[in-house]
Amino acid sequence: MRGRFITLEGIDGAGKSTHLRWIARFLMDHGRKVMVTREPGGTAVGEKLRGLVLRGNHGLNPETETLLMFAARREHLDKVIIPALARGHWVLCDRFTDATYAYQGAGSGTDWKKIGLLERWVHDGLQPDLTILLDVSPAVGRQRARRRQQPDRFEREKGAYYRRVRNAYLRRARANSRRVRVIDAGRSLPEIHKELEEILLTYC
Ligand SMILES: Nc1ncnc2c1ncn2[C@@H]1O[C@H](COP(=O)(O)OP(=O)(O)O)[C@@H](O)[C@H]1O
Ligand SMILES: [Mg+2]
């Protein structure tokens, strides 16, 4: 049986990595085979791109960055995501195409219509079965992200940038309301886990 494709989204510090680990454990406890991956990344080429985009300061044109993201995504889908789903794994991906709309689109200025063209090309009909949008204010995200070590290029961006990114995510959620579940991630971990559990059980 084909597995399920679940993506986690939200601004930096929203709790994606934290909840992804929890979801992986929850699903394994429910007897599911789980594969965890991330974007940018997930393949050798994708991880190199991650280094280039997150740590580099190459002054890339936002559209160049968008094209690179989708090139790496095609590779990720072909080599990792689609084969894992076919093997029956539940694929948990830390960020996916909604992040391109939010960051390269609303954050940096790539036209959403162009992102839509690339999405149709690269996804070739595949969409996540479920996207969990962890929504927090930029202030909370920033405060939490600060607990980690080195800020990456995006984490050094200003508040206005994060407000655009957050609002873009919420717009994506409204436009894709069957796929995207918005979670108030400003609450405590147990409260969030309770809600995640309810959502996941409907997919199990
Ligand atoms: N709901 C929460 N309440 C308290 N701390 C949280 C919560 N969610 C995440 N954190 C903490 O905030 C920090 C950033 O979380 P992380 O999962 O790395 O975010 P992201 O992957 O979305 O950037 C971590 O130290 C994590 O333990
Ligand atoms: Mg993370």
PDB file of C-alpha atoms and ligand atoms in Angstrom:
ATOM      1  CA  MET A   1       0.000   0.000   0.000  1.00  0.00           C
ATOM      2  CA  ARG A   2       1.239   3.455  -0.857  1.00  0.00           C
ATOM      3  CA  GLY A   3       2.445   5.450   2.144  1.00  0.00           C
ATOM      4  CA  ARG A   4       1.397   8.973   3.001  1.00  0.00           C
ATOM      5  CA  PHE A   5       3.271  12.144   2.223  1.00  0.00           C
ATOM      6  CA  ILE A   6       3.242  14.663   5.077  1.00  0.00           C
ATOM      7  CA  THR A   7       5.013  18.010   5.002  1.00  0.00           C
ATOM      8  CA  LEU A   8       5.721  20.387   7.880  1.00  0.00           C
ATOM      9  CA  GLU A   9       5.803  24.107   7.317  1.00  0.00           C
ATOM     10  CA  GLY A  10       6.168  27.295   9.293  1.00  0.00           C
ATOM     11  CA  ILE A  11       8.616  30.096   9.884  1.00  0.00           C
ATOM     12  CA  ASP A  12      11.965  29.460  11.554  1.00  0.00           C
ATOM     13  CA  GLY A  13      11.530  28.530  15.181  1.00  0.00           C
ATOM     14  CA  ALA A  14       7.887  27.450  14.714  1.00  0.00           C
ATOM     15  CA  GLY A  15       8.750  23.915  15.874  1.00  0.00           C
ATOM     16  CA  LYS A  16       8.983  21.915  12.628  1.00  0.00           C
ATOM     17  CA  SER A  17      12.011  19.836  13.631  1.00  0.00           C
ATOM     18  CA  THR A  18      10.639  19.301  17.142  1.00  0.00           C
ATOM     19  CA  HIS A  19       7.219  18.107  15.965  1.00  0.00           C
ATOM     20  CA  LEU A  20       8.633  16.106  13.081  1.00  0.00           C
ATOM     21  CA  ARG A  21      10.534  13.942  15.549  1.00  0.00           C
ATOM     22  CA  TRP A  22       7.373  13.538  17.623  1.00  0.00           C
ATOM     23  CA  ILE A  23       5.235  12.638  14.590  1.00  0.00           C
ATOM     24  CA  ALA A  24       7.825  10.080  13.418  1.00  0.00           C
ATOM     25  CA  ARG A  25       7.731   8.396  16.818  1.00  0.00           C
ATOM     26  CA  PHE A  26       3.926   8.513  16.959  1.00  0.00           C
ATOM     27  CA  LEU A  27       3.589   6.864  13.548  1.00  0.00           C
ATOM     28  CA  MET A  28       6.202   4.209  14.299  1.00  0.00           C
ATOM     29  CA  ASP A  29       4.335   3.423  17.523  1.00  0.00           C
ATOM     30  CA  HIS A  30       1.277   2.921  15.306  1.00  0.00           C
ATOM     31  CA  GLY A  31       3.165   0.406  13.192  1.00  0.00           C
ATOM     32  CA  ARG A  32       3.929   2.645  10.249  1.00  0.00           C
ATOM     33  CA  LYS A  33       7.220   2.641   8.345  1.00  0.00           C
ATOM     34  CA  VAL A  34       8.521   6.191   8.408  1.00  0.00           C
ATOM     35  CA  MET A  35      11.055   8.089   6.352  1.00  0.00           C
ATOM     36  CA  VAL A  36      12.183  11.536   7.447  1.00  0.00           C
ATOM     37  CA  THR A  37      13.618  14.026   4.999  1.00  0.00           C
ATOM     38  CA  ARG A  38      13.910  17.768   4.472  1.00  0.00           C
ATOM     39  CA  GLU A  39      14.126  20.598   1.990  1.00  0.00           C
ATOM     40  CA  PRO A  40      16.271  22.102   0.828  1.00  0.00           C
ATOM     41  CA  GLY A  41      18.119  18.792   1.055  1.00  0.00           C
ATOM     42  CA  GLY A  42      17.114  15.157   1.037  1.00  0.00           C
ATOM     43  CA  THR A  43      19.579  14.118  -1.684  1.00  0.00           C
ATOM     44  CA  ALA A  44      23.327  14.673  -2.149  1.00  0.00           C
ATOM     45  CA  VAL A  45      22.658  17.496  -4.605  1.00  0.00           C
ATOM     46  CA  GLY A  46      19.888  18.915  -2.410  1.00  0.00           C
ATOM     47  CA  GLU A  47      22.135  19.055   0.631  1.00  0.00           C
ATOM     48  CA  LYS A  48      24.789  20.917  -1.394  1.00  0.00           C
ATOM     49  CA  LEU A  49      22.123  23.356  -2.487  1.00  0.00           C
ATOM     50  CA  ARG A  50      21.055  23.759   1.146  1.00  0.00           C
ATOM     51  CA  GLY A  51      24.600  24.830   2.021  1.00  0.00           C
ATOM     52  CA  LEU A  52      24.656  27.236  -0.917  1.00  0.00           C
ATOM     53  CA  VAL A  53      21.299  28.829  -0.182  1.00  0.00           C
ATOM     54  CA  LEU A  54      21.277  28.907   3.630  1.00  0.00           C
ATOM     55  CA  ARG A  55      24.888  29.686   4.395  1.00  0.00           C
ATOM     56  CA  GLY A  56      26.121  31.317   1.233  1.00  0.00           C
ATOM     57  CA  ASN A  57      25.914  34.977   0.513  1.00  0.00           C
ATOM     58  CA  HIS A  58      25.963  34.743  -3.253  1.00  0.00           C
ATOM     59  CA  GLY A  59      23.510  37.552  -3.899  1.00  0.00           C
ATOM     60  CA  LEU A  60      21.377  35.143  -5.924  1.00  0.00           C
ATOM     61  CA  ASN A  61      18.511  36.589  -7.895  1.00  0.00           C
ATOM     62  CA  PRO A  62      15.336  35.258  -6.145  1.00  0.00           C
ATOM     63  CA  GLU A  63      14.205  33.585  -9.375  1.00  0.00           C
ATOM     64  CA  THR A  64      17.551  31.784  -9.668  1.00  0.00           C
ATOM     65  CA  GLU A  65      17.088  30.587  -6.122  1.00  0.00           C
ATOM     66  CA  THR A  66      13.532  29.447  -6.931  1.00  0.00           C
ATOM     67  CA  LEU A  67      14.751  27.491  -9.964  1.00  0.00           C
ATOM     68  CA  LEU A  68      17.465  25.827  -7.905  1.00  0.00           C
ATOM     69  CA  MET A  69      14.918  24.843  -5.261  1.00  0.00           C
ATOM     70  CA  PHE A  70      12.679  23.208  -7.843  1.00  0.00           C
ATOM     71  CA  ALA A  71      15.588  21.479  -9.597  1.00  0.00           C
ATOM     72  CA  ALA A  72      16.612  19.947  -6.265  1.00  0.00           C
ATOM     73  CA  ARG A  73      12.952  19.105  -5.551  1.00  0.00           C
ATOM     74  CA  ARG A  74      12.618  17.133  -8.805  1.00  0.00           C
ATOM     75  CA  GLU A  75      15.652  15.104  -7.744  1.00  0.00           C
ATOM     76  CA  HIS A  76      14.236  14.660  -4.242  1.00  0.00           C
ATOM     77  CA  LEU A  77      10.875  13.461  -5.585  1.00  0.00           C
ATOM     78  CA  ASP A  78      12.462  11.066  -8.098  1.00  0.00           C
ATOM     79  CA  LYS A  79      15.161   9.548  -5.942  1.00  0.00           C
ATOM     80  CA  VAL A  80      13.702   9.659  -2.449  1.00  0.00           C
ATOM     81  CA  ILE A  81      10.061  10.638  -1.952  1.00  0.00           C
ATOM     82  CA  ILE A  82       8.268   8.726  -4.713  1.00  0.00           C
ATOM     83  CA  PRO A  83      10.241   5.467  -4.189  1.00  0.00           C
ATOM     84  CA  ALA A  84       9.647   5.632  -0.410  1.00  0.00           C
ATOM     85  CA  LEU A  85       5.895   6.153  -0.877  1.00  0.00           C
ATOM     86  CA  ALA A  86       5.828   3.227  -3.297  1.00  0.00           C
ATOM     87  CA  ARG A  87       7.543   1.046  -0.656  1.00  0.00           C
ATOM     88  CA  GLY A  88       4.739   1.983   1.745  1.00  0.00           C
ATOM     89  CA  HIS A  89       6.673   4.446   3.880  1.00  0.00           C
ATOM     90  CA  TRP A  90       5.117   7.497   5.425  1.00  0.00           C
ATOM     91  CA  VAL A  91       7.352  10.303   4.224  1.00  0.00           C
ATOM     92  CA  LEU A  92       7.750  13.214   6.630  1.00  0.00           C
ATOM     93  CA  CYS A  93       9.348  16.207   4.967  1.00  0.00           C
ATOM     94  CA  ASP A  94      10.572  19.281   6.850  1.00  0.00           C
ATOM     95  CA  ARG A  95       9.488  22.025   4.414  1.00  0.00           C
ATOM     96  CA  PHE A  96       8.339  21.563   0.825  1.00  0.00           C
ATOM     97  CA  THR A  97       6.812  23.661  -1.939  1.00  0.00           C
ATOM     98  CA  ASP A  98       4.700  25.876   0.348  1.00  0.00           C
ATOM     99  CA  ALA A  99       8.024  27.122   1.713  1.00  0.00           C
ATOM    100  CA  THR A 100       9.067  28.212  -1.781  1.00  0.00           C
ATOM    101  CA  TYR A 101       5.868  30.259  -2.091  1.00  0.00           C
ATOM    102  CA  ALA A 102       6.486  31.739   1.348  1.00  0.00           C
ATOM    103  CA  TYR A 103      10.244  32.424   1.259  1.00  0.00           C
ATOM    104  CA  GLN A 104      11.329  32.774  -2.377  1.00  0.00           C
ATOM    105  CA  GLY A 105       7.873  34.142  -3.262  1.00  0.00           C
ATOM    106  CA  ALA A 106       6.438  36.430  -0.615  1.00  0.00           C
ATOM    107  CA  GLY A 107       9.736  36.855   1.224  1.00  0.00           C
ATOM    108  CA  SER A 108      12.063  37.563  -1.683  1.00  0.00           C
ATOM    109  CA  GLY A 109       9.767  38.560  -4.535  1.00  0.00           C
ATOM    110  CA  THR A 110       9.424  35.676  -7.005  1.00  0.00           C
ATOM    111  CA  ASP A 111       6.017  35.904  -8.703  1.00  0.00           C
ATOM    112  CA  TRP A 112       3.643  33.200  -7.386  1.00  0.00           C
ATOM    113  CA  LYS A 113       2.444  32.536 -10.970  1.00  0.00           C
ATOM    114  CA  LYS A 114       5.959  31.490 -11.912  1.00  0.00           C
ATOM    115  CA  ILE A 115       6.215  29.323  -8.811  1.00  0.00           C
ATOM    116  CA  GLY A 116       2.883  27.759  -9.814  1.00  0.00           C
ATOM    117  CA  LEU A 117       4.265  26.869 -13.255  1.00  0.00           C
ATOM    118  CA  LEU A 118       7.276  25.187 -11.702  1.00  0.00           C
ATOM    119  CA  GLU A 119       5.095  23.431  -9.153  1.00  0.00           C
ATOM    120  CA  ARG A 120       2.935  21.877 -11.897  1.00  0.00           C
ATOM    121  CA  TRP A 121       5.991  20.831 -13.866  1.00  0.00           C
ATOM    122  CA  VAL A 122       8.067  19.441 -11.016  1.00  0.00           C
ATOM    123  CA  HIS A 123       5.332  17.835  -8.910  1.00  0.00           C
ATOM    124  CA  ASP A 124       3.830  16.134 -11.962  1.00  0.00           C
ATOM    125  CA  GLY A 125       0.508  15.741 -10.120  1.00  0.00           C
ATOM    126  CA  LEU A 126       1.867  14.702  -6.732  1.00  0.00           C
ATOM    127  CA  GLN A 127       0.880  16.779  -3.687  1.00  0.00           C
ATOM    128  CA  PRO A 128       1.378  16.071   0.000  1.00  0.00           C
ATOM    129  CA  ASP A 129      -1.528  14.140   1.526  1.00  0.00           C
ATOM    130  CA  LEU A 130      -1.284  16.440   4.527  1.00  0.00           C
ATOM    131  CA  THR A 131       0.608  19.640   5.287  1.00  0.00           C
ATOM    132  CA  ILE A 132       0.923  20.782   8.869  1.00  0.00           C
ATOM    133  CA  LEU A 133       1.423  24.505   9.084  1.00  0.00           C
ATOM    134  CA  LEU A 134       2.865  25.432  12.473  1.00  0.00           C
ATOM    135  CA  ASP A 135       1.821  29.026  12.845  1.00  0.00           C
ATOM    136  CA  VAL A 136       3.588  31.357  15.258  1.00  0.00           C
ATOM    137  CA  SER A 137       4.249  35.066  15.320  1.00  0.00           C
ATOM    138  CA  PRO A 138       7.640  36.153  13.988  1.00  0.00           C
ATOM    139  CA  ALA A 139       8.501  37.376  17.507  1.00  0.00           C
ATOM    140  CA  VAL A 140       7.981  33.929  19.042  1.00  0.00           C
ATOM    141  CA  GLY A 141       9.734  32.211  16.136  1.00  0.00           C
ATOM    142  CA  ARG A 142      12.703  34.478  16.473  1.00  0.00           C
ATOM    143  CA  GLN A 143      12.941  33.997  20.211  1.00  0.00           C
ATOM    144  CA  ARG A 144      12.863  30.205  19.816  1.00  0.00           C
ATOM    145  CA  ALA A 145      15.252  30.108  16.869  1.00  0.00           C
ATOM    146  CA  ARG A 146      17.738  32.132  18.898  1.00  0.00           C
ATOM    147  CA  ARG A 147      18.170  29.176  21.212  1.00  0.00           C
ATOM    148  CA  ARG A 148      19.905  27.381  18.380  1.00  0.00           C
ATOM    149  CA  GLN A 149      23.518  28.031  17.439  1.00  0.00           C
ATOM    150  CA  GLN A 150      24.346  29.796  14.196  1.00  0.00           C
ATOM    151  CA  PRO A 151      21.576  31.804  12.535  1.00  0.00           C
ATOM    152  CA  ASP A 152      21.334  30.993   8.820  1.00  0.00           C
ATOM    153  CA  ARG A 153      20.821  33.544   6.082  1.00  0.00           C
ATOM    154  CA  PHE A 154      17.035  33.564   6.420  1.00  0.00           C
ATOM    155  CA  GLU A 155      17.122  33.807  10.195  1.00  0.00           C
ATOM    156  CA  ARG A 156      19.074  37.046   9.884  1.00  0.00           C
ATOM    157  CA  GLU A 157      16.205  38.624   7.949  1.00  0.00           C
ATOM    158  CA  LYS A 158      14.131  41.399   9.511  1.00  0.00           C
ATOM    159  CA  GLY A 159      10.678  41.272  11.098  1.00  0.00           C
ATOM    160  CA  ALA A 160       8.868  42.591   8.006  1.00  0.00           C
ATOM    161  CA  TYR A 161      10.280  39.740   5.979  1.00  0.00           C
ATOM    162  CA  TYR A 162       8.928  37.192   8.465  1.00  0.00           C
ATOM    163  CA  ARG A 163       5.529  38.838   8.536  1.00  0.00           C
ATOM    164  CA  ARG A 164       5.342  38.436   4.751  1.00  0.00           C
ATOM    165  CA  VAL A 165       6.462  34.813   5.003  1.00  0.00           C
ATOM    166  CA  ARG A 166       3.946  33.993   7.730  1.00  0.00           C
ATOM    167  CA  ASN A 167       1.074  35.675   5.893  1.00  0.00           C
ATOM    168  CA  ALA A 168       2.006  33.845   2.705  1.00  0.00           C
ATOM    169  CA  TYR A 169       1.834  30.530   4.518  1.00  0.00           C
ATOM    170  CA  LEU A 170      -1.608  31.420   5.849  1.00  0.00           C
ATOM    171  CA  ARG A 171      -2.769  32.379   2.348  1.00  0.00           C
ATOM    172  CA  ARG A 172      -1.511  29.048   1.027  1.00  0.00           C
ATOM    173  CA  ALA A 173      -3.423  27.303   3.806  1.00  0.00           C
ATOM    174  CA  ARG A 174      -6.658  29.106   2.942  1.00  0.00           C
ATOM    175  CA  ALA A 175      -6.255  28.305  -0.761  1.00  0.00           C
ATOM    176  CA  ASN A 176      -5.488  24.628  -0.037  1.00  0.00           C
ATOM    177  CA  SER A 177      -7.722  24.040   2.939  1.00  0.00           C
ATOM    178  CA  ARG A 178      -8.242  20.318   2.325  1.00  0.00           C
ATOM    179  CA  ARG A 179      -4.515  19.624   2.372  1.00  0.00           C
ATOM    180  CA  VAL A 180      -3.180  22.157   4.883  1.00  0.00           C
ATOM    181  CA  ARG A 181      -3.991  22.070   8.592  1.00  0.00           C
ATOM    182  CA  VAL A 182      -3.039  25.194  10.505  1.00  0.00           C
ATOM    183  CA  ILE A 183      -1.866  24.598  14.061  1.00  0.00           C
ATOM    184  CA  ASP A 184      -1.435  27.348  16.606  1.00  0.00           C
ATOM    185  CA  ALA A 185       2.172  26.547  17.464  1.00  0.00           C
ATOM    186  CA  GLY A 186       2.451  29.283  20.085  1.00  0.00           C
ATOM    187  CA  ARG A 187       0.974  26.873  22.650  1.00  0.00           C
ATOM    188  CA  SER A 188       2.711  24.310  24.852  1.00  0.00           C
ATOM    189  CA  LEU A 189       4.111  21.113  23.341  1.00  0.00           C
ATOM    190  CA  PRO A 190       1.508  18.823  25.016  1.00  0.00           C
ATOM    191  CA  GLU A 191      -1.367  20.923  23.662  1.00  0.00           C
ATOM    192  CA  ILE A 192       0.076  20.788  20.166  1.00  0.00           C
ATOM    193  CA  HIS A 193       0.739  17.062  20.373  1.00  0.00           C
ATOM    194  CA  LYS A 194      -2.860  16.432  21.368  1.00  0.00           C
ATOM    195  CA  GLU A 195      -4.087  18.227  18.271  1.00  0.00           C
ATOM    196  CA  LEU A 196      -1.511  16.514  16.049  1.00  0.00           C
ATOM    197  CA  GLU A 197      -2.588  13.145  17.389  1.00  0.00           C
ATOM    198  CA  GLU A 198      -6.230  13.821  16.454  1.00  0.00           C
ATOM    199  CA  ILE A 199      -5.233  14.885  12.962  1.00  0.00           C
ATOM    200  CA  LEU A 200      -2.846  11.968  12.365  1.00  0.00           C
ATOM    201  CA  LEU A 201      -5.320   9.358  13.556  1.00  0.00           C
ATOM    202  CA  THR A 202      -7.677  10.375  10.763  1.00  0.00           C
ATOM    203  CA  TYR A 203      -4.911   9.443   8.281  1.00  0.00           C
ATOM    204  CA  CYS A 204      -3.806   6.208   9.986  1.00  0.00           C
TER     205      CYS A 204
HETATM  206  N1  LIG B   1       5.528  24.774  21.445  1.00  0.00           N
HETATM  207  C1  LIG B   1       6.761  24.994  21.912  1.00  0.00           C
HETATM  208  N2  LIG B   1       6.932  25.426  23.159  1.00  0.00           N
HETATM  209  C2  LIG B   1       8.175  25.666  23.637  1.00  0.00           C
HETATM  210  N3  LIG B   1       9.318  25.521  22.933  1.00  0.00           N
HETATM  211  C3  LIG B   1       9.206  25.102  21.676  1.00  0.00           C
HETATM  212  C4  LIG B   1       7.939  24.813  21.083  1.00  0.00           C
HETATM  213  N4  LIG B   1       8.146  24.417  19.813  1.00  0.00           N
HETATM  214  C5  LIG B   1       9.472  24.450  19.619  1.00  0.00           C
HETATM  215  N5  LIG B   1      10.132  24.854  20.715  1.00  0.00           N
HETATM  216  C6  LIG B   1      11.585  25.043  20.873  1.00  0.00           C
HETATM  217  O1  LIG B   1      11.945  26.102  19.989  1.00  0.00           O
HETATM  218  C7  LIG B   1      13.193  25.841  19.360  1.00  0.00           C
HETATM  219  C8  LIG B   1      13.008  25.853  17.843  1.00  0.00           C
HETATM  220  O2  LIG B   1      12.212  24.751  17.461  1.00  0.00           O
HETATM  221  P1  LIG B   1      12.513  23.941  16.098  1.00  0.00           P
HETATM  222  O3  LIG B   1      11.710  22.688  16.157  1.00  0.00           O
HETATM  223  O4  LIG B   1      13.984  23.809  15.886  1.00  0.00           O
HETATM  224  O5  LIG B   1      11.879  24.946  15.024  1.00  0.00           O
HETATM  225  P2  LIG B   1      11.980  24.929  13.422  1.00  0.00           P
HETATM  226  O6  LIG B   1      12.488  23.568  13.023  1.00  0.00           O
HETATM  227  O7  LIG B   1      10.570  25.191  12.953  1.00  0.00           O
HETATM  228  O8  LIG B   1      12.882  26.054  13.030  1.00  0.00           O
HETATM  229  C9  LIG B   1      13.669  24.499  19.899  1.00  0.00           C
HETATM  230  O9  LIG B   1      14.592  24.786  20.943  1.00  0.00           O
HETATM  231  C10 LIG B   1      12.405  23.853  20.418  1.00  0.00           C
HETATM  232  O10 LIG B   1      12.669  22.980  21.492  1.00  0.00           O
HETATM  233 MG    MG B   2      14.134  22.979  11.890  1.00  0.00          MG
END
